[in-house]
Coordinates of C-alpha atoms and ligand atoms in Angstrom, one line a residue:
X1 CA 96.3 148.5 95.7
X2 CA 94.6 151.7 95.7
X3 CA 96.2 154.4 93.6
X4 CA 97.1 156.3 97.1
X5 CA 98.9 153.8 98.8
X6 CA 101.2 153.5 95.6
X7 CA 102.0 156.6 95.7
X8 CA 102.6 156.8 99.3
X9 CA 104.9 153.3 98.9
X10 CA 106.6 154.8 96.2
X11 CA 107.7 157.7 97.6
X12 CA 109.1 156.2 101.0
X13 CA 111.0 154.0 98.3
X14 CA 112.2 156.8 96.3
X15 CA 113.5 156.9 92.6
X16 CA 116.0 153.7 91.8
X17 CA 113.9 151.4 94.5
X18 CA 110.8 150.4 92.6
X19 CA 109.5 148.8 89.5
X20 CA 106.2 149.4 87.8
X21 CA 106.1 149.3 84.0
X22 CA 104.3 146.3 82.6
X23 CA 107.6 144.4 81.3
X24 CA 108.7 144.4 84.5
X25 CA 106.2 143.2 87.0
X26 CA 106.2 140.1 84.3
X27 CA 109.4 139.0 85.3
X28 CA 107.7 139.0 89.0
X29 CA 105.2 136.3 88.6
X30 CA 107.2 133.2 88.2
X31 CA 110.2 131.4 89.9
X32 CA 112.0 128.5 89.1
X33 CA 108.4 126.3 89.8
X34 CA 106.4 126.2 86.2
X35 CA 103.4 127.4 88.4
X36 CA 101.3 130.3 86.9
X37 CA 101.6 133.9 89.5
X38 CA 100.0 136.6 89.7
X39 CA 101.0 139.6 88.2
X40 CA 101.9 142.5 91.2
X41 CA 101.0 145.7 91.6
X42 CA 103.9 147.2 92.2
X43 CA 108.2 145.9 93.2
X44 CA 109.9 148.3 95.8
X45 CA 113.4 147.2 96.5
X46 CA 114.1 148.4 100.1
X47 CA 118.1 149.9 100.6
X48 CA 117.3 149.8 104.2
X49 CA 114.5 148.2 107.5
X50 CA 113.9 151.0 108.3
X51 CA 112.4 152.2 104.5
X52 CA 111.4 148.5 104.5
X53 CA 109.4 149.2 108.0
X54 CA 107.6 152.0 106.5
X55 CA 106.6 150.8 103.9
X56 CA 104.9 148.0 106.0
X57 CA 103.2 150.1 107.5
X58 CA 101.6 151.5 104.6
X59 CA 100.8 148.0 103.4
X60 CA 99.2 146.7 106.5
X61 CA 97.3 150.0 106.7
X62 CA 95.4 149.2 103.2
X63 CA 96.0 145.1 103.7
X64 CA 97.6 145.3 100.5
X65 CA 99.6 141.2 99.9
X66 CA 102.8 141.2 100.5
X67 CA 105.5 139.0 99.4
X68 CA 108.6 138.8 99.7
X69 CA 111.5 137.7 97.1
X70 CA 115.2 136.9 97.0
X71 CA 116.4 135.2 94.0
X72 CA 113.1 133.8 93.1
X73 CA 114.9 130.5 92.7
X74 CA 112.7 128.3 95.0
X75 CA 111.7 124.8 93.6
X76 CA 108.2 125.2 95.4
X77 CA 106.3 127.8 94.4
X78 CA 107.0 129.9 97.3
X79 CA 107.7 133.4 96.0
X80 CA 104.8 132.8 92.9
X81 CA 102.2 135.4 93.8
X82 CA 99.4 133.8 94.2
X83 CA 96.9 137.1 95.3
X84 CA 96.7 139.7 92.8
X85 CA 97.1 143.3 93.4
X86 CA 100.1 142.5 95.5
X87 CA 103.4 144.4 96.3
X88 CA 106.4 142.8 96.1
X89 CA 109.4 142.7 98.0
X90 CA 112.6 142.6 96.6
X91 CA 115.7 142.2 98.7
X92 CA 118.6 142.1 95.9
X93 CA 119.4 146.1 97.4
X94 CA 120.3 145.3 101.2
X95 CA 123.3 143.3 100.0
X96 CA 126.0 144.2 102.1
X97 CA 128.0 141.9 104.5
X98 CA 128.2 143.4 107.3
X99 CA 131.0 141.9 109.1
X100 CA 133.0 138.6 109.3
X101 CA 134.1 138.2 112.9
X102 CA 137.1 135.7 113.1
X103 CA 136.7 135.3 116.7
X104 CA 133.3 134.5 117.1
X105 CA 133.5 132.6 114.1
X106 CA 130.5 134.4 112.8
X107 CA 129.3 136.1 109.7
X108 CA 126.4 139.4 109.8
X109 CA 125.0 139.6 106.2
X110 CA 122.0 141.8 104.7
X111 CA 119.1 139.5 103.6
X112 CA 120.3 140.1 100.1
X113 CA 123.7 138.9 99.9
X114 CA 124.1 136.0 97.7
X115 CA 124.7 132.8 98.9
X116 CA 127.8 132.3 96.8
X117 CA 129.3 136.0 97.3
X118 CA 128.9 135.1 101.7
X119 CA 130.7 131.9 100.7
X120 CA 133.6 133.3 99.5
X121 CA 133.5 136.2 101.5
X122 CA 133.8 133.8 104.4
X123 CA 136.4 131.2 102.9
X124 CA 138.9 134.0 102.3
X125 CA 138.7 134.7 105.9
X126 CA 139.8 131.1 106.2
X127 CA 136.6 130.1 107.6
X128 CA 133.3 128.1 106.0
X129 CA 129.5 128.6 106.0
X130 CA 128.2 125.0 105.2
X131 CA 124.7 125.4 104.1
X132 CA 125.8 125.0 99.7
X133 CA 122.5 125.0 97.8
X134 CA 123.1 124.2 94.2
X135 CA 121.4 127.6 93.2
X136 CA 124.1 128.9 95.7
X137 CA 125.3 131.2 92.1
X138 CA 122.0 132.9 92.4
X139 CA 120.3 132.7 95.5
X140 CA 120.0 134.9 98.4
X141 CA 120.8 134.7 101.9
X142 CA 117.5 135.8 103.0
X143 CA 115.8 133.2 100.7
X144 CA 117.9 130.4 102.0
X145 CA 116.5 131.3 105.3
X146 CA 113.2 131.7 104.6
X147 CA 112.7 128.3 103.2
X148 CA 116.0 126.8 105.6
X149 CA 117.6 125.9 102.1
X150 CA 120.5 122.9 102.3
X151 CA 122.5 121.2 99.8
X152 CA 125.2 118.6 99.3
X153 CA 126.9 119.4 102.6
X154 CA 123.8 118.5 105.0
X155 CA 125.3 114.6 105.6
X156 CA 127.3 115.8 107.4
X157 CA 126.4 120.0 108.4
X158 CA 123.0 120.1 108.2
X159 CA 120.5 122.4 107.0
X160 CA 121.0 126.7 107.2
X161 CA 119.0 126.3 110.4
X162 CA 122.0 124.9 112.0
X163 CA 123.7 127.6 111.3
X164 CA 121.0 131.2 111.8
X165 CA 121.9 132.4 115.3
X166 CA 119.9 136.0 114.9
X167 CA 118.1 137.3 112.5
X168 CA 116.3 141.4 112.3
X169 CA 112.9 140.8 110.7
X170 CA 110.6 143.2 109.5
X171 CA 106.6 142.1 110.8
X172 CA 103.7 143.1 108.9
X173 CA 102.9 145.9 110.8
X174 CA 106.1 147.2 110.4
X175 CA 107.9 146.9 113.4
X176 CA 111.5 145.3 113.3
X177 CA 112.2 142.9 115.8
X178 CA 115.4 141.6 116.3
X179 CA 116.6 137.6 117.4
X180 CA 119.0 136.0 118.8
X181 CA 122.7 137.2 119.4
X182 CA 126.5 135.4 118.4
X183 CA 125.8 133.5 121.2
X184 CA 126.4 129.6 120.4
X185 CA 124.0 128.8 122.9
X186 CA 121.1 130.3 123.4
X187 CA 117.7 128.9 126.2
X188 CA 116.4 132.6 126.5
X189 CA 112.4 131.5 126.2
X190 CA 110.7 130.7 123.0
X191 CA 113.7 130.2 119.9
X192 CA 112.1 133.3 117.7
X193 CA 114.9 133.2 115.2
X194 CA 113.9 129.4 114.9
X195 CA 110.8 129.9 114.3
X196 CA 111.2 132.4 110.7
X197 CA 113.6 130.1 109.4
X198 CA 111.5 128.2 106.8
X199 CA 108.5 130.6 107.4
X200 CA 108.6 130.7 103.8
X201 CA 107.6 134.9 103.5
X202 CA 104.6 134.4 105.7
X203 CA 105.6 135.2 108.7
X204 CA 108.0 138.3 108.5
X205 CA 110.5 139.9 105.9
X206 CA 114.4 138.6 106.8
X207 CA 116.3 142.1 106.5
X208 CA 119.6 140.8 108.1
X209 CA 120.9 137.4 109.4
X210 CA 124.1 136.3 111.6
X211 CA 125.5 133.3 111.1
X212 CA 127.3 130.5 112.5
X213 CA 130.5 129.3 110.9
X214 CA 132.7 126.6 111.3
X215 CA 136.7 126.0 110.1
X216 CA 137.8 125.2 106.8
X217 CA 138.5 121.5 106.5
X218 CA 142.1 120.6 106.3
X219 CA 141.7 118.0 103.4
X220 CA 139.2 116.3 101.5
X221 CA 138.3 113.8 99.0
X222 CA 135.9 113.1 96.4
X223 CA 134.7 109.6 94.8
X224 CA 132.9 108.5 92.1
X225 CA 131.2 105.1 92.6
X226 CA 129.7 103.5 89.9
X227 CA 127.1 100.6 90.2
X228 CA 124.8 98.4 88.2
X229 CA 121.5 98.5 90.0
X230 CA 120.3 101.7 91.7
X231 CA 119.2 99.8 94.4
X232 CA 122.5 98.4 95.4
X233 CA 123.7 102.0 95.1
X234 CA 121.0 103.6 97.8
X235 CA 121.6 99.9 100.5
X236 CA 125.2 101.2 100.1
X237 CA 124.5 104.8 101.2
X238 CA 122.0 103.3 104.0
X239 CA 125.2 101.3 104.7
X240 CA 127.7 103.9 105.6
X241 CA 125.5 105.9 107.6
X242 CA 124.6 102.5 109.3
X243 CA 128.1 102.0 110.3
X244 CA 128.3 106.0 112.0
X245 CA 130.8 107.2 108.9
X246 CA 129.4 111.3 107.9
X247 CA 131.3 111.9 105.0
X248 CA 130.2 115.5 103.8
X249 CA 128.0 115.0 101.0
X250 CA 126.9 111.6 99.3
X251 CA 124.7 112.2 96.1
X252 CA 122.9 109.7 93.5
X253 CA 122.5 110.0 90.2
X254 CA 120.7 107.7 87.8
X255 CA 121.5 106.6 84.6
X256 CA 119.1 108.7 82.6
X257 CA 120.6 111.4 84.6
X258 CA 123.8 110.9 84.3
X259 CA 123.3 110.6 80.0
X260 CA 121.9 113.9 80.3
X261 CA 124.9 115.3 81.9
X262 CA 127.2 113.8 79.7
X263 CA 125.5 114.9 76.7
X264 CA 126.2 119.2 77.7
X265 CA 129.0 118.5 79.8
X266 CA 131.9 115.8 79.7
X267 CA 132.5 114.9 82.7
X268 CA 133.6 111.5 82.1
X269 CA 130.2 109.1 84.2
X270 CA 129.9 106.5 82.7
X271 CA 126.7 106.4 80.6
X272 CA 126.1 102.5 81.2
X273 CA 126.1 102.9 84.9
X274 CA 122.6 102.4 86.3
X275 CA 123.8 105.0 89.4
X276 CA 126.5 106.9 90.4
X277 CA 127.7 108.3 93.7
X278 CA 129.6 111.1 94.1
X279 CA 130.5 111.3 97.8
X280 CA 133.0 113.7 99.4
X281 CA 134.6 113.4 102.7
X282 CA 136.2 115.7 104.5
X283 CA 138.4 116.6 108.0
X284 CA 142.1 115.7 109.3
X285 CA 144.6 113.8 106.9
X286 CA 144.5 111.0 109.1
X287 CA 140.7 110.5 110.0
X288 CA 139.9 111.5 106.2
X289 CA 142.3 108.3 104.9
X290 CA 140.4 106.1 107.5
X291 CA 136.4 107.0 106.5
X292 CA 137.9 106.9 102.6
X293 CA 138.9 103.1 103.1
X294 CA 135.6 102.3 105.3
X295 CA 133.5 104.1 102.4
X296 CA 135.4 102.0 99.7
X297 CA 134.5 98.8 101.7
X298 CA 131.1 99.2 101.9
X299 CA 130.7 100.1 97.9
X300 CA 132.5 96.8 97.1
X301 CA 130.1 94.5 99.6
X302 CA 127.3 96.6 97.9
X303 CA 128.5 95.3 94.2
X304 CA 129.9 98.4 93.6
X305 CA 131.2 98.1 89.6
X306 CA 134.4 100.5 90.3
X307 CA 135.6 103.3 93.0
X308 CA 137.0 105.9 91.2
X309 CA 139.0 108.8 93.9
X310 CA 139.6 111.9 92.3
X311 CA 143.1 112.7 91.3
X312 CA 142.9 116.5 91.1
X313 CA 140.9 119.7 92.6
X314 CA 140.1 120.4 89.5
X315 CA 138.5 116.8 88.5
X316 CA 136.6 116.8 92.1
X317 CA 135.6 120.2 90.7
X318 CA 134.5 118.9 87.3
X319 CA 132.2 115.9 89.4
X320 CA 130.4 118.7 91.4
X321 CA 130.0 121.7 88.8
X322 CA 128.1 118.4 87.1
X323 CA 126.0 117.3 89.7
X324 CA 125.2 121.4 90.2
X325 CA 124.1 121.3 86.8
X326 CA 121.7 118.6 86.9
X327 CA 118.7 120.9 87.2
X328 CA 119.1 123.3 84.4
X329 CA 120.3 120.6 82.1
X330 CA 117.1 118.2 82.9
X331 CA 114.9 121.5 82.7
X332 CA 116.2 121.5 78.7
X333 CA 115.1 117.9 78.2
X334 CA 111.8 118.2 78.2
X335 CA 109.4 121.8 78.2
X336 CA 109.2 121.5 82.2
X337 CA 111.2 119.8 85.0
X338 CA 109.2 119.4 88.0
X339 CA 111.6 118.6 91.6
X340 CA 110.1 116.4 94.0
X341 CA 112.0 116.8 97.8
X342 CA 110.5 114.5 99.8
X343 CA 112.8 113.3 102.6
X344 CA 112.5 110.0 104.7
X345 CA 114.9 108.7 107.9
X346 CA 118.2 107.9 106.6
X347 CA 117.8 104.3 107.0
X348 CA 114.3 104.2 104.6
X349 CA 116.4 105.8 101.7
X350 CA 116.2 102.5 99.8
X351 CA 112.7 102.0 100.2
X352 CA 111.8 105.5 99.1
X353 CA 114.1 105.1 96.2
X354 CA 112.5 102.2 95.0
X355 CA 108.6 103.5 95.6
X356 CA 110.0 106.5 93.2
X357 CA 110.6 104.2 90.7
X358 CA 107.5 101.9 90.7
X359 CA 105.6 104.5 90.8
X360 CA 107.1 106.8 88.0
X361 CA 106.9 103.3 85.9
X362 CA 102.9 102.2 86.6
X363 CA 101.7 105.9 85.7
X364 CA 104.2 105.6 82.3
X365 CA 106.3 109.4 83.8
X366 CA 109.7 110.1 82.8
X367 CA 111.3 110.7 85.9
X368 CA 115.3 111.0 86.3
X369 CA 116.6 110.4 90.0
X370 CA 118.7 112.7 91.9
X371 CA 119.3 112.7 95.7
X372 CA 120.8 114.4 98.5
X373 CA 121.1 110.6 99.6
X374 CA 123.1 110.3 102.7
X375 CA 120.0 112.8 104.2
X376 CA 117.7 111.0 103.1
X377 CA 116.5 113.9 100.7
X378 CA 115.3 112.6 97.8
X379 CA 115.0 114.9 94.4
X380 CA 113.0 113.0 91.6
X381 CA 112.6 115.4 88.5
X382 CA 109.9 114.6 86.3
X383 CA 110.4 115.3 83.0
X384 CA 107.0 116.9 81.3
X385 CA 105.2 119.3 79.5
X386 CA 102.9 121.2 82.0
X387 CA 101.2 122.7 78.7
X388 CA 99.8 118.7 78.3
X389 CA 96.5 118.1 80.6
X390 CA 96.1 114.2 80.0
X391 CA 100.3 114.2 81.0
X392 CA 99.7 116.8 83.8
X393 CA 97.0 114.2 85.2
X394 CA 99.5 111.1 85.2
X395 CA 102.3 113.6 87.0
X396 CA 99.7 114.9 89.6
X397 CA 99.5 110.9 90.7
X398 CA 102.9 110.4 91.0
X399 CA 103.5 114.0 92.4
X400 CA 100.5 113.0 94.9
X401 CA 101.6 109.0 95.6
X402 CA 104.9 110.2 95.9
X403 CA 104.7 112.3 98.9
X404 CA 102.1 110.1 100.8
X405 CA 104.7 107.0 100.6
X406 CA 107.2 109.4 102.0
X407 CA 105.3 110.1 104.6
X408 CA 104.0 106.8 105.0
X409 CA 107.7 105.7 105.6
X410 CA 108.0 108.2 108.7
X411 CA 109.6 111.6 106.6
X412 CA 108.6 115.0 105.7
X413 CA 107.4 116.7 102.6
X414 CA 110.0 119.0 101.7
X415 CA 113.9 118.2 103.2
X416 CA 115.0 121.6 101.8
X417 CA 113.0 123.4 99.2
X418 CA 109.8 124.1 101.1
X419 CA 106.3 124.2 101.0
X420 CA 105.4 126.9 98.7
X421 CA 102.1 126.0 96.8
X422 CA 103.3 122.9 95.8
X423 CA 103.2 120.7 98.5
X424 CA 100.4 122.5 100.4
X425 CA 97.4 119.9 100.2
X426 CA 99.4 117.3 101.6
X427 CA 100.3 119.5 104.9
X428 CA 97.7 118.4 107.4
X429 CA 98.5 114.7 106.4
X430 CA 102.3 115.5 107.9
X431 CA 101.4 117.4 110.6
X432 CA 97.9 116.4 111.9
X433 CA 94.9 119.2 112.1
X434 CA 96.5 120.0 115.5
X435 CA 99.6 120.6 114.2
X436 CA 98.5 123.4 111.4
X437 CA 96.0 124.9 113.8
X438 CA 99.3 125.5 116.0
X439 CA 100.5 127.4 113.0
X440 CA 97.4 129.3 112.2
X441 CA 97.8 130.3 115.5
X442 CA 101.0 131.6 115.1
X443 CA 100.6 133.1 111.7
X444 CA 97.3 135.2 113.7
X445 CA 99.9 136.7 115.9
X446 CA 102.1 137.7 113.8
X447 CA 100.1 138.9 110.7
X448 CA 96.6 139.1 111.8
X449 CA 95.3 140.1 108.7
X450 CA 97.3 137.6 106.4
X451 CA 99.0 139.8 104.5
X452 CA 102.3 138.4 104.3
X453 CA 102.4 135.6 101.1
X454 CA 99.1 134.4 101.5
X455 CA 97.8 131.4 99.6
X456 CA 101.1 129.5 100.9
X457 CA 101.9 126.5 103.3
X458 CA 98.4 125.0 103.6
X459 CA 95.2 125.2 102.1
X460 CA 94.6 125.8 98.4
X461 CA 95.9 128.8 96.3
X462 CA 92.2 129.8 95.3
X463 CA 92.0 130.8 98.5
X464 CA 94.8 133.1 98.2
X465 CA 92.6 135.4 95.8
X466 CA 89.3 135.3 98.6
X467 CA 92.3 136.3 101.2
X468 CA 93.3 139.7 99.3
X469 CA 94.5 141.0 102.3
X470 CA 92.5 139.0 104.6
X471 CA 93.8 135.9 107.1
X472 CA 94.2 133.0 105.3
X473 CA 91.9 130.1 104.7
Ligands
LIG501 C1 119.2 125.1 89.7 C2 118.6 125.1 91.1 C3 119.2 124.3 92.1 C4 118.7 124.4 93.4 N1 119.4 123.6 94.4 C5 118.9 123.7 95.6 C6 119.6 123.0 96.7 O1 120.6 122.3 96.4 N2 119.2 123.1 97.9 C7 118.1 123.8 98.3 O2 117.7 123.9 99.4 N3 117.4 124.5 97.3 C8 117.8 124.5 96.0 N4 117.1 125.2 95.1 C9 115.9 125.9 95.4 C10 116.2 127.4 95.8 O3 117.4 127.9 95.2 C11 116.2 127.6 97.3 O4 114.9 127.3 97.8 C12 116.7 129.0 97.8 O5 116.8 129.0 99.2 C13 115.7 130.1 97.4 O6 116.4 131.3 97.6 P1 115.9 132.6 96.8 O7 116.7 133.8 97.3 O8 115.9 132.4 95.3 O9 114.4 132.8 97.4 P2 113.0 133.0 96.6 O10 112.8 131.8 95.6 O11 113.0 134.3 96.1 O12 112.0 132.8 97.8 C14 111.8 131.6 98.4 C15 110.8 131.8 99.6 O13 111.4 132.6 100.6 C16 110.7 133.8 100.8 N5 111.7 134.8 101.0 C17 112.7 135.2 100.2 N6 113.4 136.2 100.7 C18 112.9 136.4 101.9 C19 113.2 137.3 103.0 N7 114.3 138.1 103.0 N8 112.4 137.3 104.1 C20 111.4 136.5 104.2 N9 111.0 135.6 103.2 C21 111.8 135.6 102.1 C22 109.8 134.0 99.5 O14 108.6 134.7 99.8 C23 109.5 132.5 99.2 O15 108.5 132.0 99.9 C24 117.6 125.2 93.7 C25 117.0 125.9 92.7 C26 117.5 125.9 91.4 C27 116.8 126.8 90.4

């Protein structure tokens, strides 16, 4: 970035909105990926789109990179600058909700609200936005968007792109297009507010979102399911999504997983379990007492060791704040803690759980299982020290073999977290060269001269250096 267009940026931003000193661009190189970024040029931390479109249009002016950051929270690498020189662009100042409106059952909300403020926010107006990443604490609305985040909920809810019914986007030449409306429905030509959620930065900067949202369920109910053989566990999940039950959320913990937990916070899982579930269903009184029966059923034909309900809000509570914790606590195990997302048809969970396994076992890699499973989303963490080449060799393997048999069974690399970096080179495999020409294409048109994120979503980050400013590899 030449010393003008700094200036220039700076100014539109004004004193309060940018960052430049050494100490903290630092803290702008990483997120919550141990992958090596670049360190920026410059942070401006727009209060407004319209200071946000200016400044675009200084950027695109000097192709200076662009990239975009919420929380920095993302699992994949997304927000890691990978071109140098770049600005950054982060949305923690347009935090405002803008309005909860009861009778369209929607929500407007800056791009920088957190996820966990517009939850609340929502569920004191008696209403609930599903989308409940475990980050939720941290991350942004705008991030969620950009990489169409989910969590426990998406059994049964889905993804956040189930719920984004308009968004206002800033484009790389500056000009701020809006999507969409409170519309429920909406066949109006080509779905543009579709097409930014999960653009991952690369496409546009999310300024402002609105957002579906549905009742507050009248009751629900939490179990804890303990078995002795994983696999058992993930036939009984294929199981109950055989028979058409949707409870809300239905996660899978492992035994070395589930000793971690227990060792920072006592939650009472039992450590000689070989794999939990924690599954919570929700809806009437009547309907929830009916799927809670069916559920239990189909853990005891699967050799479930116990079904434990819980007897209290606040023990439910305990059971998820856990299972929330599972990253951080797993990232203190070992130096790094690397999150694998690769999702697969509901009905090939087993298989997929089982591949994990043999393959974490032939190339000797620690890796603890976690999964969104009734989704199919699997989350292996490896457990490793990227610091150790000959162990970063044996990870790359498993990282690699990991999401080819994923996609082998018919799934996608990334259920949730994205594509960032980290899952680029296996892109053209899931989508065929047609299918990333399309989005070439559409990248062209709407940031012909790649400066939004570059290096992301396919090819390799070397190229992301070459780019500088220029269209992507
Ligand atoms: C402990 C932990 C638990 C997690 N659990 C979950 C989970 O359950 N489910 C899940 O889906 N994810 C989870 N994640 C991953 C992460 O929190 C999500 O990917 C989240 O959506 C990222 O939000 P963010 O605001 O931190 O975005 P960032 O990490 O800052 O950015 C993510 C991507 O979005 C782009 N971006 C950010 N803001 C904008 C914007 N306004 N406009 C355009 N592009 C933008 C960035 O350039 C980047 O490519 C977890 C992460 C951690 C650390």
């Amino acid at each position: 970035m030449d010393g003008r267009t700094r200036e220039t940026i700076k100014a539109i931003a004004g004193p309060g909105n940018f960052l430049e000193d050494p100490e903290d661009l630092a803290v702008y190189t990483y997120d919550a990926t141990p992958l090596p970024g670049k360190t920026p040029a410059l942070v401006v931390l727009p209060t407004s789109s319209a200071m946000l479109a200016a400044i675009m249009k200084v950027a695109s002016e000097s192709a200076v990179p662009v990239i975009p950051r919420g929380a920095a929270s993302g699992l994949a690498g997304g927000f890691v600058p990978a071109a140098g020189g770049a600005l950054v662009v982060d949305m923690h100042h347009m935090n405002q909700i803008i309005e909860i409106d009861k009778a369209n059952m929607t929500v407007t909300a800056q791009a920088g609200v957190v996820t966990q403020a517009l939850q609340d926010a929502v569920n004191r107006a008696g209403l609930l936005y599903p989308p409940d990443p475990a980050s939720m604490a941290i991350s942004t609305i705008g991030g969620n968007i950009a990489t169409n985040a989910g969590g426990p909920r998406g059994v049964k809810y889905g993804n956040t792109l189930q719920y984004v019914l308009g968004l206002e986007v800033v484009l790389a030449d500056g000009r701020i297009l809006k999507t969409g409306s409170k519309c429920i429905k909406q066949a109006s030509g080509y779905n543009l507010t579709r097409l930014f959620v999960g653009s991952e930065g690369t496409l546009g900067i999310i300024t402002q979102a609105i957002l579906r949202l549905v009742p507050l369920p009248q009751a629900k109910q939490t179990l804890l399911v303990v078995f002795g053989k994983v696999a058992a566990a993930a036939q009984a999940v294929s199981d109950i999504i055989a028979r058409g039950i949707l409870p809300a959320s239905i996660e899978l913990m492992d035994r070395k997983l589930v000793n971690l937990l227990e060792q920072y916070i006592a939650t009472g899982f039992p450590l000689d379990a070989e794999a939990i579930l924690v599954i919570e269903a929700d809806g009437d009184p009547d309907s929830l007492a009916k799927t809670i029966v069916a559920i239990e059923r189909i853990c005891a034909d699967n050799a479930a060791v116990s079904v434990k309900a819980a007897q209290s809000d606040e023990e439910a509570d305990r059971f998820w704040e856990a299972r929330r914790m599972a990253f951080a606590i797993c990232s203190r195990a070992r130096p790094n803690c690397l999150v694998e997302d690769v999702t697969v048809p509901r009905a090939s969970f087993p298989q997929i759980i089982e591949k994990i396994q043999q393959i974490s076992e032939d190339n000797q890699v620690t890796t603890v299982l976690l999964a969104h499973a009734g989704d199919g989303n699997t989350h292996p963490m490896i457990l490793t020290d990227v610091s150790d080449a000959e162990e970063m060799r044996r990870v790359n393997i498993v990282l690699e073999k990991i999401a080819l048999e994923g996609l082998k069974l018919g799934g996608t690399l990334s259920g949730e977290h994205g594509i960032g970096t980290q899952k680029m080179l296996w892109m053209e495999q899931e989508h065929s060269p047609v299918g990333i020409d399309v989005m070439k294409a559409i990248k062209r048109a709407l940031d012909p001269q790649g400066i939004l994120n570059p290096g992301k979503l396919w090819g390799r980050a070397a190229d992301a250096d070459a780019a500088g400013g220029e269209e992507q590899a």
